[in-house]
PDB file of C-alpha atoms in Angstrom:
ATOM      1  CA  MET A   1     104.291 100.264   4.837  1.00  0.00           C
ATOM      2  CA  ALA A   2     101.164 101.112   6.825  1.00  0.00           C
ATOM      3  CA  LEU A   3     102.686 104.437   7.884  1.00  0.00           C
ATOM      4  CA  ALA A   4     103.610 105.293   4.285  1.00  0.00           C
ATOM      5  CA  ALA A   5     100.107 104.448   3.086  1.00  0.00           C
ATOM      6  CA  SER A   6      98.628 106.652   5.790  1.00  0.00           C
ATOM      7  CA  VAL A   7     100.862 109.563   4.796  1.00  0.00           C
ATOM      8  CA  ILE A   8      99.915 109.181   1.112  1.00  0.00           C
ATOM      9  CA  ALA A   9      96.219 109.017   1.975  1.00  0.00           C
ATOM     10  CA  TYR A  10      96.544 112.121   4.148  1.00  0.00           C
ATOM     11  CA  ASN A  11      98.319 114.036   1.370  1.00  0.00           C
ATOM     12  CA  LEU A  12      95.636 113.036  -1.128  1.00  0.00           C
ATOM     13  CA  ARG A  13      92.903 114.250   1.226  1.00  0.00           C
ATOM     14  CA  GLN A  14      94.752 117.532   1.744  1.00  0.00           C
ATOM     15  CA  SER A  15      95.209 117.981  -2.023  1.00  0.00           C
ATOM     16  CA  SER A  16      91.546 117.226  -2.672  1.00  0.00           C
ATOM     17  CA  SER A  17      90.528 119.635   0.093  1.00  0.00           C
ATOM     18  CA  TRP A  18      92.708 122.383  -1.382  1.00  0.00           C
ATOM     19  CA  TRP A  19      91.196 121.885  -4.852  1.00  0.00           C
ATOM     20  CA  HIS A  20      87.647 121.831  -3.454  1.00  0.00           C
ATOM     21  CA  ASP A  21      88.215 124.915  -1.277  1.00  0.00           C
ATOM     22  CA  ILE A  22      89.391 127.005  -4.236  1.00  0.00           C
ATOM     23  CA  ASN A  23      86.558 125.793  -6.448  1.00  0.00           C
ATOM     24  CA  ALA A  24      83.999 126.647  -3.771  1.00  0.00           C
ATOM     25  CA  SER A  25      85.479 130.064  -2.958  1.00  0.00           C
ATOM     26  CA  LEU A  26      83.682 133.017  -4.560  1.00  0.00           C
ATOM     27  CA  LEU A  27      86.838 135.096  -4.100  1.00  0.00           C
ATOM     28  CA  TRP A  28      89.014 132.608  -5.984  1.00  0.00           C
ATOM     29  CA  GLN A  29      86.367 132.163  -8.646  1.00  0.00           C
ATOM     30  CA  ASP A  30      86.410 135.899  -9.320  1.00  0.00           C
ATOM     31  CA  ARG A  31      90.201 136.053  -9.251  1.00  0.00           C
ATOM     32  CA  ILE A  32      90.549 133.259 -11.782  1.00  0.00           C
ATOM     33  CA  ILE A  33      87.776 134.632 -14.021  1.00  0.00           C
ATOM     34  CA  HIS A  34      89.289 138.132 -14.034  1.00  0.00           C
ATOM     35  CA  GLY A  35      92.798 136.715 -14.477  1.00  0.00           C
ATOM     36  CA  LEU A  36      91.673 134.837 -17.584  1.00  0.00           C
ATOM     37  CA  ALA A  37      89.926 137.973 -18.863  1.00  0.00           C
ATOM     38  CA  ILE A  38      93.120 140.027 -18.455  1.00  0.00           C
ATOM     39  CA  LEU A  39      95.203 137.412 -20.278  1.00  0.00           C
ATOM     40  CA  TYR A  40      92.717 137.350 -23.168  1.00  0.00           C
ATOM     41  CA  VAL A  41      92.775 141.171 -23.347  1.00  0.00           C
ATOM     42  CA  LEU A  42      96.583 141.099 -23.621  1.00  0.00           C
ATOM     43  CA  VAL A  43      96.506 138.543 -26.444  1.00  0.00           C
ATOM     44  CA  ALA A  44      93.790 140.538 -28.241  1.00  0.00           C
ATOM     45  CA  PHE A  45      95.893 143.702 -27.890  1.00  0.00           C
ATOM     46  CA  VAL A  46      98.961 141.989 -29.376  1.00  0.00           C
ATOM     47  CA  ALA A  47      96.904 140.712 -32.323  1.00  0.00           C
ATOM     48  CA  LEU A  48      95.476 144.195 -32.913  1.00  0.00           C
ATOM     49  CA  VAL A  49      98.937 145.801 -32.827  1.00  0.00           C
ATOM     50  CA  GLN A  50     100.204 143.256 -35.360  1.00  0.00           C
ATOM     51  CA  LEU A  51      97.163 143.840 -37.587  1.00  0.00           C
ATOM     52  CA  VAL A  52      97.702 147.608 -37.557  1.00  0.00           C
ATOM     53  CA  GLY A  53     101.427 147.160 -38.222  1.00  0.00           C
ATOM     54  CA  THR A  54     100.746 144.845 -41.176  1.00  0.00           C
ATOM     55  CA  GLN A  55      98.171 147.245 -42.623  1.00  0.00           C
ATOM     56  CA  VAL A  56     100.602 150.162 -42.345  1.00  0.00           C
ATOM     57  CA  ARG A  57     103.314 148.161 -44.098  1.00  0.00           C
ATOM     58  CA  VAL A  58     101.274 146.775 -47.003  1.00  0.00           C
ATOM     59  CA  PRO A  59      97.944 148.614 -47.337  1.00  0.00           C
ATOM     60  CA  GLU A  60      97.926 147.946 -51.096  1.00  0.00           C
ATOM     61  CA  TYR A  61      97.194 144.224 -50.746  1.00  0.00           C
ATOM     62  CA  GLY A  62      93.894 144.568 -48.901  1.00  0.00           C
ATOM     63  CA  TRP A  63      92.800 141.709 -46.649  1.00  0.00           C
ATOM     64  CA  THR A  64      95.637 139.214 -46.978  1.00  0.00           C
ATOM     65  CA  THR A  65      95.646 135.864 -45.172  1.00  0.00           C
ATOM     66  CA  GLN A  66      97.995 137.306 -42.558  1.00  0.00           C
ATOM     67  CA  LYS A  67      95.682 140.247 -41.852  1.00  0.00           C
ATOM     68  CA  VAL A  68      92.595 138.040 -41.614  1.00  0.00           C
ATOM     69  CA  PHE A  69      94.439 135.693 -39.240  1.00  0.00           C
ATOM     70  CA  GLN A  70      95.453 138.589 -36.987  1.00  0.00           C
ATOM     71  CA  PHE A  71      91.957 140.109 -37.117  1.00  0.00           C
ATOM     72  CA  LEU A  72      90.275 136.813 -36.189  1.00  0.00           C
ATOM     73  CA  ASN A  73      92.732 136.365 -33.318  1.00  0.00           C
ATOM     74  CA  PHE A  74      91.768 139.812 -32.057  1.00  0.00           C
ATOM     75  CA  ILE A  75      88.033 139.055 -32.299  1.00  0.00           C
ATOM     76  CA  VAL A  76      88.268 135.624 -30.637  1.00  0.00           C
ATOM     77  CA  ASN A  77      90.312 136.857 -27.689  1.00  0.00           C
ATOM     78  CA  ALA A  78      88.312 140.075 -27.245  1.00  0.00           C
ATOM     79  CA  VAL A  79      84.985 138.208 -27.196  1.00  0.00           C
ATOM     80  CA  ARG A  80      86.333 135.528 -24.863  1.00  0.00           C
ATOM     81  CA  SER A  81      87.608 138.253 -22.523  1.00  0.00           C
ATOM     82  CA  ALA A  82      84.199 139.962 -22.480  1.00  0.00           C
ATOM     83  CA  VAL A  83      82.474 136.646 -21.699  1.00  0.00           C
ATOM     84  CA  PHE A  84      84.779 136.072 -18.722  1.00  0.00           C
ATOM     85  CA  ILE A  85      84.414 139.635 -17.448  1.00  0.00           C
ATOM     86  CA  PHE A  86      80.618 139.216 -17.386  1.00  0.00           C
ATOM     87  CA  ARG A  87      80.711 135.487 -16.566  1.00  0.00           C
ATOM     88  CA  ARG A  88      78.281 135.689 -13.646  1.00  0.00           C
ATOM     89  CA  GLN A  89      75.823 137.703 -15.728  1.00  0.00           C
ATOM     90  CA  VAL A  90      76.200 135.220 -18.580  1.00  0.00           C
ATOM     91  CA  GLN A  91      75.413 132.400 -16.135  1.00  0.00           C
ATOM     92  CA  LYS A  92      72.034 134.033 -15.401  1.00  0.00           C
ATOM     93  CA  LEU A  93      70.943 134.535 -19.014  1.00  0.00           C
ATOM     94  CA  HIS A  94      67.628 133.058 -20.161  1.00  0.00           C
ATOM     95  CA  PRO A  95      66.849 131.174 -22.246  1.00  0.00           C
ATOM     96  CA  GLU A  96      69.796 128.966 -21.313  1.00  0.00           C
ATOM     97  CA  ILE A  97      70.713 128.525 -24.982  1.00  0.00           C
ATOM     98  CA  LEU A  98      72.209 132.033 -24.922  1.00  0.00           C
ATOM     99  CA  GLN A  99      74.793 130.793 -22.422  1.00  0.00           C
ATOM    100  CA  HIS A 100      75.785 127.980 -24.788  1.00  0.00           C
ATOM    101  CA  VAL A 101      76.086 130.391 -27.715  1.00  0.00           C
ATOM    102  CA  LEU A 102      78.300 132.865 -25.832  1.00  0.00           C
ATOM    103  CA  LEU A 103      80.555 130.102 -24.527  1.00  0.00           C
ATOM    104  CA  ASP A 104      80.776 128.040 -27.722  1.00  0.00           C
ATOM    105  CA  MET A 105      80.960 130.722 -30.416  1.00  0.00           C
ATOM    106  CA  PRO A 106      84.537 131.827 -29.530  1.00  0.00           C
ATOM    107  CA  SER A 107      85.601 128.171 -29.772  1.00  0.00           C
ATOM    108  CA  LEU A 108      84.121 127.940 -33.264  1.00  0.00           C
ATOM    109  CA  ALA A 109      85.846 131.188 -34.264  1.00  0.00           C
ATOM    110  CA  PHE A 110      89.116 129.838 -32.807  1.00  0.00           C
ATOM    111  CA  PHE A 111      88.772 126.784 -35.061  1.00  0.00           C
ATOM    112  CA  THR A 112      88.167 129.013 -38.116  1.00  0.00           C
ATOM    113  CA  THR A 113      91.161 131.205 -37.237  1.00  0.00           C
ATOM    114  CA  TYR A 114      93.635 128.345 -37.141  1.00  0.00           C
ATOM    115  CA  ALA A 115      92.004 126.424 -39.972  1.00  0.00           C
ATOM    116  CA  LEU A 116      92.907 129.506 -42.029  1.00  0.00           C
ATOM    117  CA  LEU A 117      96.542 128.895 -41.150  1.00  0.00           C
ATOM    118  CA  VAL A 118      96.217 125.275 -42.331  1.00  0.00           C
ATOM    119  CA  LEU A 119      94.705 126.566 -45.599  1.00  0.00           C
ATOM    120  CA  PHE A 120      97.610 128.969 -46.075  1.00  0.00           C
ATOM    121  CA  TRP A 121     100.158 126.215 -45.575  1.00  0.00           C
ATOM    122  CA  ALA A 122      98.271 123.852 -47.886  1.00  0.00           C
ATOM    123  CA  GLU A 123      98.310 126.505 -50.631  1.00  0.00           C
ATOM    124  CA  ILE A 124     102.051 127.039 -50.237  1.00  0.00           C
ATOM    125  CA  TYR A 125     102.713 123.306 -50.298  1.00  0.00           C
ATOM    126  CA  TYR A 126     100.647 122.550 -53.412  1.00  0.00           C
ATOM    127  CA  LYS A 127     101.833 125.619 -55.323  1.00  0.00           C
ATOM    128  CA  ALA A 128     105.436 124.642 -54.653  1.00  0.00           C
ATOM    129  CA  ARG A 129     104.666 121.242 -56.157  1.00  0.00           C
ATOM    130  CA  ALA A 130     102.955 122.830 -59.195  1.00  0.00           C
ATOM    131  CA  VAL A 131      99.539 121.446 -58.171  1.00  0.00           C
ATOM    132  CA  PHE A 132      96.376 123.471 -58.781  1.00  0.00           C
ATOM    133  CA  THR A 133      94.964 124.973 -55.593  1.00  0.00           C
ATOM    134  CA  ASP A 134      91.664 126.306 -56.951  1.00  0.00           C
ATOM    135  CA  GLY A 135      89.646 123.886 -54.828  1.00  0.00           C
ATOM    136  CA  LEU A 136      91.313 124.625 -51.483  1.00  0.00           C
ATOM    137  CA  ARG A 137      89.501 127.841 -50.597  1.00  0.00           C
ATOM    138  CA  PRO A 138      86.028 126.494 -51.560  1.00  0.00           C
ATOM    139  CA  SER A 139      86.798 123.441 -49.424  1.00  0.00           C
ATOM    140  CA  PHE A 140      87.811 125.695 -46.531  1.00  0.00           C
ATOM    141  CA  PHE A 141      84.545 127.648 -46.720  1.00  0.00           C
ATOM    142  CA  THR A 142      82.492 124.472 -47.155  1.00  0.00           C
ATOM    143  CA  ILE A 143      84.035 122.794 -44.100  1.00  0.00           C
ATOM    144  CA  ASN A 144      83.548 125.873 -41.949  1.00  0.00           C
ATOM    145  CA  ALA A 145      79.970 126.331 -43.164  1.00  0.00           C
ATOM    146  CA  ALA A 146      79.216 122.687 -42.316  1.00  0.00           C
ATOM    147  CA  VAL A 147      80.720 123.038 -38.826  1.00  0.00           C
ATOM    148  CA  TYR A 148      78.719 126.192 -38.082  1.00  0.00           C
ATOM    149  CA  LEU A 149      75.537 124.722 -39.563  1.00  0.00           C
ATOM    150  CA  VAL A 150      75.735 121.594 -37.388  1.00  0.00           C
ATOM    151  CA  GLN A 151      76.453 123.608 -34.253  1.00  0.00           C
ATOM    152  CA  ILE A 152      73.670 126.122 -34.928  1.00  0.00           C
ATOM    153  CA  SER A 153      71.271 123.218 -35.503  1.00  0.00           C
ATOM    154  CA  MET A 154      72.211 121.825 -32.088  1.00  0.00           C
ATOM    155  CA  TRP A 155      71.639 125.215 -30.471  1.00  0.00           C
ATOM    156  CA  LEU A 156      68.197 125.429 -32.034  1.00  0.00           C
ATOM    157  CA  ILE A 157      67.341 121.926 -30.821  1.00  0.00           C
ATOM    158  CA  LEU A 158      68.499 122.823 -27.302  1.00  0.00           C
ATOM    159  CA  TRP A 159      66.396 125.986 -27.434  1.00  0.00           C
ATOM    160  CA  TRP A 160      63.329 124.033 -28.498  1.00  0.00           C
ATOM    161  CA  ASN A 161      63.876 121.071 -26.162  1.00  0.00           C
ATOM    162  CA  PRO A 162      66.990 121.092 -23.887  1.00  0.00           C
ATOM    163  CA  ILE A 163      67.541 117.353 -23.670  1.00  0.00           C
ATOM    164  CA  PRO A 164      70.825 116.036 -22.167  1.00  0.00           C
ATOM    165  CA  VAL A 165      71.702 113.871 -25.167  1.00  0.00           C
ATOM    166  CA  VAL A 166      71.984 116.946 -27.408  1.00  0.00           C
ATOM    167  CA  VAL A 167      74.326 118.614 -24.891  1.00  0.00           C
ATOM    168  CA  LEU A 168      76.416 115.428 -24.974  1.00  0.00           C
ATOM    169  CA  LEU A 169      76.449 115.407 -28.783  1.00  0.00           C
ATOM    170  CA  SER A 170      77.437 119.071 -28.859  1.00  0.00           C
ATOM    171  CA  LYS A 171      80.490 118.396 -26.678  1.00  0.00           C
ATOM    172  CA  LEU A 172      81.437 115.351 -28.730  1.00  0.00           C
ATOM    173  CA  PHE A 173      81.037 117.420 -31.895  1.00  0.00           C
ATOM    174  CA  PHE A 174      83.488 119.993 -30.548  1.00  0.00           C
ATOM    175  CA  ALA A 175      85.876 117.164 -29.688  1.00  0.00           C
ATOM    176  CA  GLY A 176      85.603 115.842 -33.259  1.00  0.00           C
ATOM    177  CA  VAL A 177      86.161 119.290 -34.780  1.00  0.00           C
ATOM    178  CA  SER A 178      89.245 119.762 -32.586  1.00  0.00           C
ATOM    179  CA  LEU A 179      90.616 116.366 -33.656  1.00  0.00           C
ATOM    180  CA  PHE A 180      90.018 117.300 -37.304  1.00  0.00           C
ATOM    181  CA  ALA A 181      91.968 120.563 -36.813  1.00  0.00           C
ATOM    182  CA  ALA A 182      94.806 118.734 -35.066  1.00  0.00           C
ATOM    183  CA  LEU A 183      95.091 116.289 -37.967  1.00  0.00           C
ATOM    184  CA  GLY A 184      95.040 119.206 -40.434  1.00  0.00           C
ATOM    185  CA  PHE A 185      98.081 120.740 -38.736  1.00  0.00           C
ATOM    186  CA  LEU A 186      99.817 117.385 -38.564  1.00  0.00           C
ATOM    187  CA  VAL A 187      99.252 116.653 -42.274  1.00  0.00           C
ATOM    188  CA  TYR A 188      99.877 120.026 -43.903  1.00  0.00           C
ATOM    189  CA  GLY A 189     102.270 121.458 -41.316  1.00  0.00           C
ATOM    190  CA  GLY A 190     104.246 118.228 -41.470  1.00  0.00           C
ATOM    191  CA  ARG A 191     104.259 118.180 -45.276  1.00  0.00           C
ATOM    192  CA  LEU A 192     105.392 121.805 -45.491  1.00  0.00           C
ATOM    193  CA  PHE A 193     108.101 121.199 -42.898  1.00  0.00           C
ATOM    194  CA  LEU A 194     109.450 118.185 -44.798  1.00  0.00           C
ATOM    195  CA  MET A 195     109.283 120.105 -48.078  1.00  0.00           C
ATOM    196  CA  LEU A 196     111.238 123.037 -46.653  1.00  0.00           C
ATOM    197  CA  GLN A 197     113.876 120.611 -45.395  1.00  0.00           C
ATOM    198  CA  ARG A 198     114.578 119.640 -48.998  1.00  0.00           C
ATOM    199  CA  PHE A 199     115.538 123.212 -49.882  1.00  0.00           C
ATOM    200  CA  PRO A 200     119.093 124.423 -49.183  1.00  0.00           C
ATOM    201  CA  VAL A 201     119.126 125.664 -45.569  1.00  0.00           C
ATOM    202  CA  GLU A 202     122.289 127.762 -45.694  1.00  0.00           C
ATOM    203  CA  SER A 203     120.095 130.850 -45.772  1.00  0.00           C
ATOM    204  CA  LYS A 204     119.238 132.251 -42.335  1.00  0.00           C
ATOM    205  CA  ALA A 205     115.778 133.275 -43.559  1.00  0.00           C
ATOM    206  CA  ARG A 206     114.994 129.755 -44.791  1.00  0.00           C
ATOM    207  CA  ARG A 207     116.200 128.189 -41.545  1.00  0.00           C
ATOM    208  CA  LYS A 208     113.971 130.593 -39.653  1.00  0.00           C
ATOM    209  CA  LYS A 209     110.981 129.717 -41.835  1.00  0.00           C
ATOM    210  CA  LEU A 210     111.649 126.011 -41.280  1.00  0.00           C
ATOM    211  CA  HIS A 211     111.704 126.557 -37.514  1.00  0.00           C
ATOM    212  CA  GLU A 212     108.518 128.661 -37.677  1.00  0.00           C
ATOM    213  CA  VAL A 213     106.576 125.919 -39.429  1.00  0.00           C
ATOM    214  CA  GLY A 214     107.896 123.264 -37.049  1.00  0.00           C
ATOM    215  CA  TYR A 215     107.115 125.230 -33.898  1.00  0.00           C
ATOM    216  CA  VAL A 216     103.654 126.363 -34.997  1.00  0.00           C
ATOM    217  CA  THR A 217     102.711 122.864 -36.178  1.00  0.00           C
ATOM    218  CA  THR A 218     103.736 121.352 -32.843  1.00  0.00           C
ATOM    219  CA  ILE A 219     101.953 124.024 -30.794  1.00  0.00           C
ATOM    220  CA  CYS A 220      98.697 123.947 -32.736  1.00  0.00           C
ATOM    221  CA  PHE A 221      98.559 120.154 -33.044  1.00  0.00           C
ATOM    222  CA  THR A 222      99.077 119.837 -29.282  1.00  0.00           C
ATOM    223  CA  CYS A 223      96.508 122.487 -28.345  1.00  0.00           C
ATOM    224  CA  PHE A 224      93.753 121.024 -30.531  1.00  0.00           C
ATOM    225  CA  LEU A 225      94.539 117.500 -29.358  1.00  0.00           C
ATOM    226  CA  VAL A 226      94.289 118.616 -25.716  1.00  0.00           C
ATOM    227  CA  ARG A 227      90.993 120.358 -26.522  1.00  0.00           C
ATOM    228  CA  CYS A 228      89.707 117.157 -28.124  1.00  0.00           C
ATOM    229  CA  VAL A 229      90.616 115.039 -25.088  1.00  0.00           C
ATOM    230  CA  MET A 230      89.202 117.551 -22.600  1.00  0.00           C
ATOM    231  CA  MET A 231      85.916 117.939 -24.480  1.00  0.00           C
ATOM    232  CA  GLY A 232      85.605 114.163 -24.609  1.00  0.00           C
ATOM    233  CA  LEU A 233      86.174 113.901 -20.841  1.00  0.00           C
ATOM    234  CA  CYS A 234      83.796 116.796 -20.222  1.00  0.00           C
ATOM    235  CA  ALA A 235      81.063 114.979 -22.137  1.00  0.00           C
ATOM    236  CA  PHE A 236      81.164 111.877 -19.943  1.00  0.00           C
ATOM    237  CA  ASP A 237      82.580 113.053 -16.594  1.00  0.00           C
ATOM    238  CA  LYS A 238      80.888 115.799 -14.568  1.00  0.00           C
ATOM    239  CA  ALA A 239      84.081 116.230 -12.541  1.00  0.00           C
ATOM    240  CA  ALA A 240      85.743 117.512 -15.736  1.00  0.00           C
ATOM    241  CA  ASP A 241      82.908 119.887 -16.588  1.00  0.00           C
ATOM    242  CA  LEU A 242      84.320 123.109 -18.060  1.00  0.00           C
ATOM    243  CA  ASP A 243      82.168 125.449 -15.995  1.00  0.00           C
ATOM    244  CA  VAL A 244      84.242 128.391 -14.782  1.00  0.00           C
ATOM    245  CA  LEU A 245      82.124 128.998 -11.690  1.00  0.00           C
ATOM    246  CA  ASN A 246      82.119 125.361 -10.549  1.00  0.00           C
ATOM    247  CA  HIS A 247      85.615 124.335 -11.668  1.00  0.00           C
ATOM    248  CA  PRO A 248      87.708 127.542 -11.895  1.00  0.00           C
ATOM    249  CA  VAL A 249      91.075 125.790 -11.411  1.00  0.00           C
ATOM    250  CA  LEU A 250      90.353 123.276 -14.158  1.00  0.00           C
ATOM    251  CA  ASN A 251      89.252 126.074 -16.482  1.00  0.00           C
ATOM    252  CA  LEU A 252      92.367 128.106 -15.738  1.00  0.00           C
ATOM    253  CA  ILE A 253      94.519 125.150 -16.798  1.00  0.00           C
ATOM    254  CA  TYR A 254      92.286 124.341 -19.785  1.00  0.00           C
ATOM    255  CA  TYR A 255      92.125 127.811 -21.322  1.00  0.00           C
ATOM    256  CA  LEU A 256      95.818 128.426 -20.705  1.00  0.00           C
ATOM    257  CA  LEU A 257      96.655 125.221 -22.576  1.00  0.00           C
ATOM    258  CA  VAL A 258      94.200 125.358 -25.485  1.00  0.00           C
ATOM    259  CA  GLU A 259      93.793 129.063 -26.290  1.00  0.00           C
ATOM    260  CA  ILE A 260      95.878 131.621 -24.392  1.00  0.00           C
ATOM    261  CA  SER A 261      99.310 129.978 -24.572  1.00  0.00           C
ATOM    262  CA  PRO A 262      98.961 128.709 -28.187  1.00  0.00           C
ATOM    263  CA  SER A 263      97.679 132.075 -29.439  1.00  0.00           C
ATOM    264  CA  SER A 264     100.436 133.960 -27.621  1.00  0.00           C
ATOM    265  CA  LEU A 265     103.172 131.671 -28.911  1.00  0.00           C
ATOM    266  CA  VAL A 266     101.895 131.609 -32.501  1.00  0.00           C
ATOM    267  CA  LEU A 267     101.523 135.400 -32.621  1.00  0.00           C
ATOM    268  CA  PHE A 268     105.058 135.724 -31.240  1.00  0.00           C
ATOM    269  CA  ILE A 269     106.534 133.242 -33.718  1.00  0.00           C
ATOM    270  CA  LEU A 270     104.717 134.853 -36.678  1.00  0.00           C
ATOM    271  CA  ARG A 271     105.341 138.408 -35.456  1.00  0.00           C
ATOM    272  CA  LYS A 272     107.527 139.445 -38.393  1.00  0.00           C
ATOM    273  CA  LEU A 273     105.857 142.178 -40.449  1.00  0.00           C
ATOM    274  CA  PRO A 274     105.940 141.996 -44.263  1.00  0.00           C
ATOM    275  CA  PRO A 275     108.506 144.284 -45.930  1.00  0.00           C
ATOM    276  CA  LYS A 276     107.333 147.440 -47.622  1.00  0.00           C
ATOM    277  CA  ILE A 277     106.840 147.193 -51.366  1.00  0.00           C
ATOM    278  CA  GLY A 278     109.927 148.151 -53.309  1.00  0.00           C
ATOM    279  CA  ILE A 279     112.379 147.431 -50.496  1.00  0.00           C
ATOM    280  CA  THR A 280     112.611 143.641 -50.724  1.00  0.00           C
ATOM    281  CA  GLN A 281     111.840 141.459 -53.665  1.00  0.00           C
ATOM    282  CA  TYR A 282     110.755 137.869 -53.042  1.00  0.00           C
ATOM    283  CA  GLN A 283     112.048 135.052 -55.193  1.00  0.00           C
ATOM    284  CA  PRO A 284     109.276 132.631 -56.165  1.00  0.00           C
ATOM    285  CA  ILE A 285     109.556 129.046 -54.882  1.00  0.00           C
ATOM    286  CA  ARG A 286     110.189 126.716 -57.762  1.00  0.00           C
ATOM    287  CA  ALA A 287     108.255 123.491 -58.018  1.00  0.00           C
ATOM    288  CA  LEU A 288     109.945 120.472 -56.485  1.00  0.00           C
ATOM    289  CA  LYS A 289     110.664 117.511 -58.651  1.00  0.00           C
ATOM    290  CA  VAL A 290     108.977 114.384 -57.408  1.00  0.00           C
TER     291      VAL A 290
END
């Protein structure tokens, strides 16, 4: 027993040493930062290609929900990539509030991007049940405006007087926003999934749509829930601080789980381009009987 305990303790020390060595290495910091930047560039490129393809297919419809979703994905990933490429320069910016803005703004835009997907699903769900949806879009804009207003207020307070409690509240606010987004996907993605199950599924297209909603709901709910938990830990535990230069390994895992992988998977699942006008006619979804 004593020998086994000694071996376990030795392995834990070795593991801790390995983690610390990578975190303290300037070479590994740069490798991880540039690796994240490259991954974000690839996701941004995919979103841009999909946006161009959608615009070529249906230019007549203007800025549809699909186009806005693809455009916001491109912006979020492109900005995040630029921040990581110039991460060391960002770390030296003064006043310090500029660092918070550059690091937090892509997270806010990420929330808006996927909240748009929740809005789209909510509209489909309520229209299929013959319920008026006139209040959904104003609610979407109101919620987003409130989120941005609160966060901007915190930035201004930090600029005026950078007190630790406001930094703590800012992280907790992000955790709350992420939890709200996760619940939005669970409620409306789940409702739409259950509604689609009630339609005949002999059609291959309908089965595919059912799978799309199920996969995207699961992915987005999980990613926002992980973001919520991590932001909560980050607020109270310095060892979980999401600072790329001090904790590059943790950040690699974090951003892969909450932004890069979810965005890549969702863009892949929703990659189908709309048909050209005149080639395929859609049949409207009839209201379900309660």
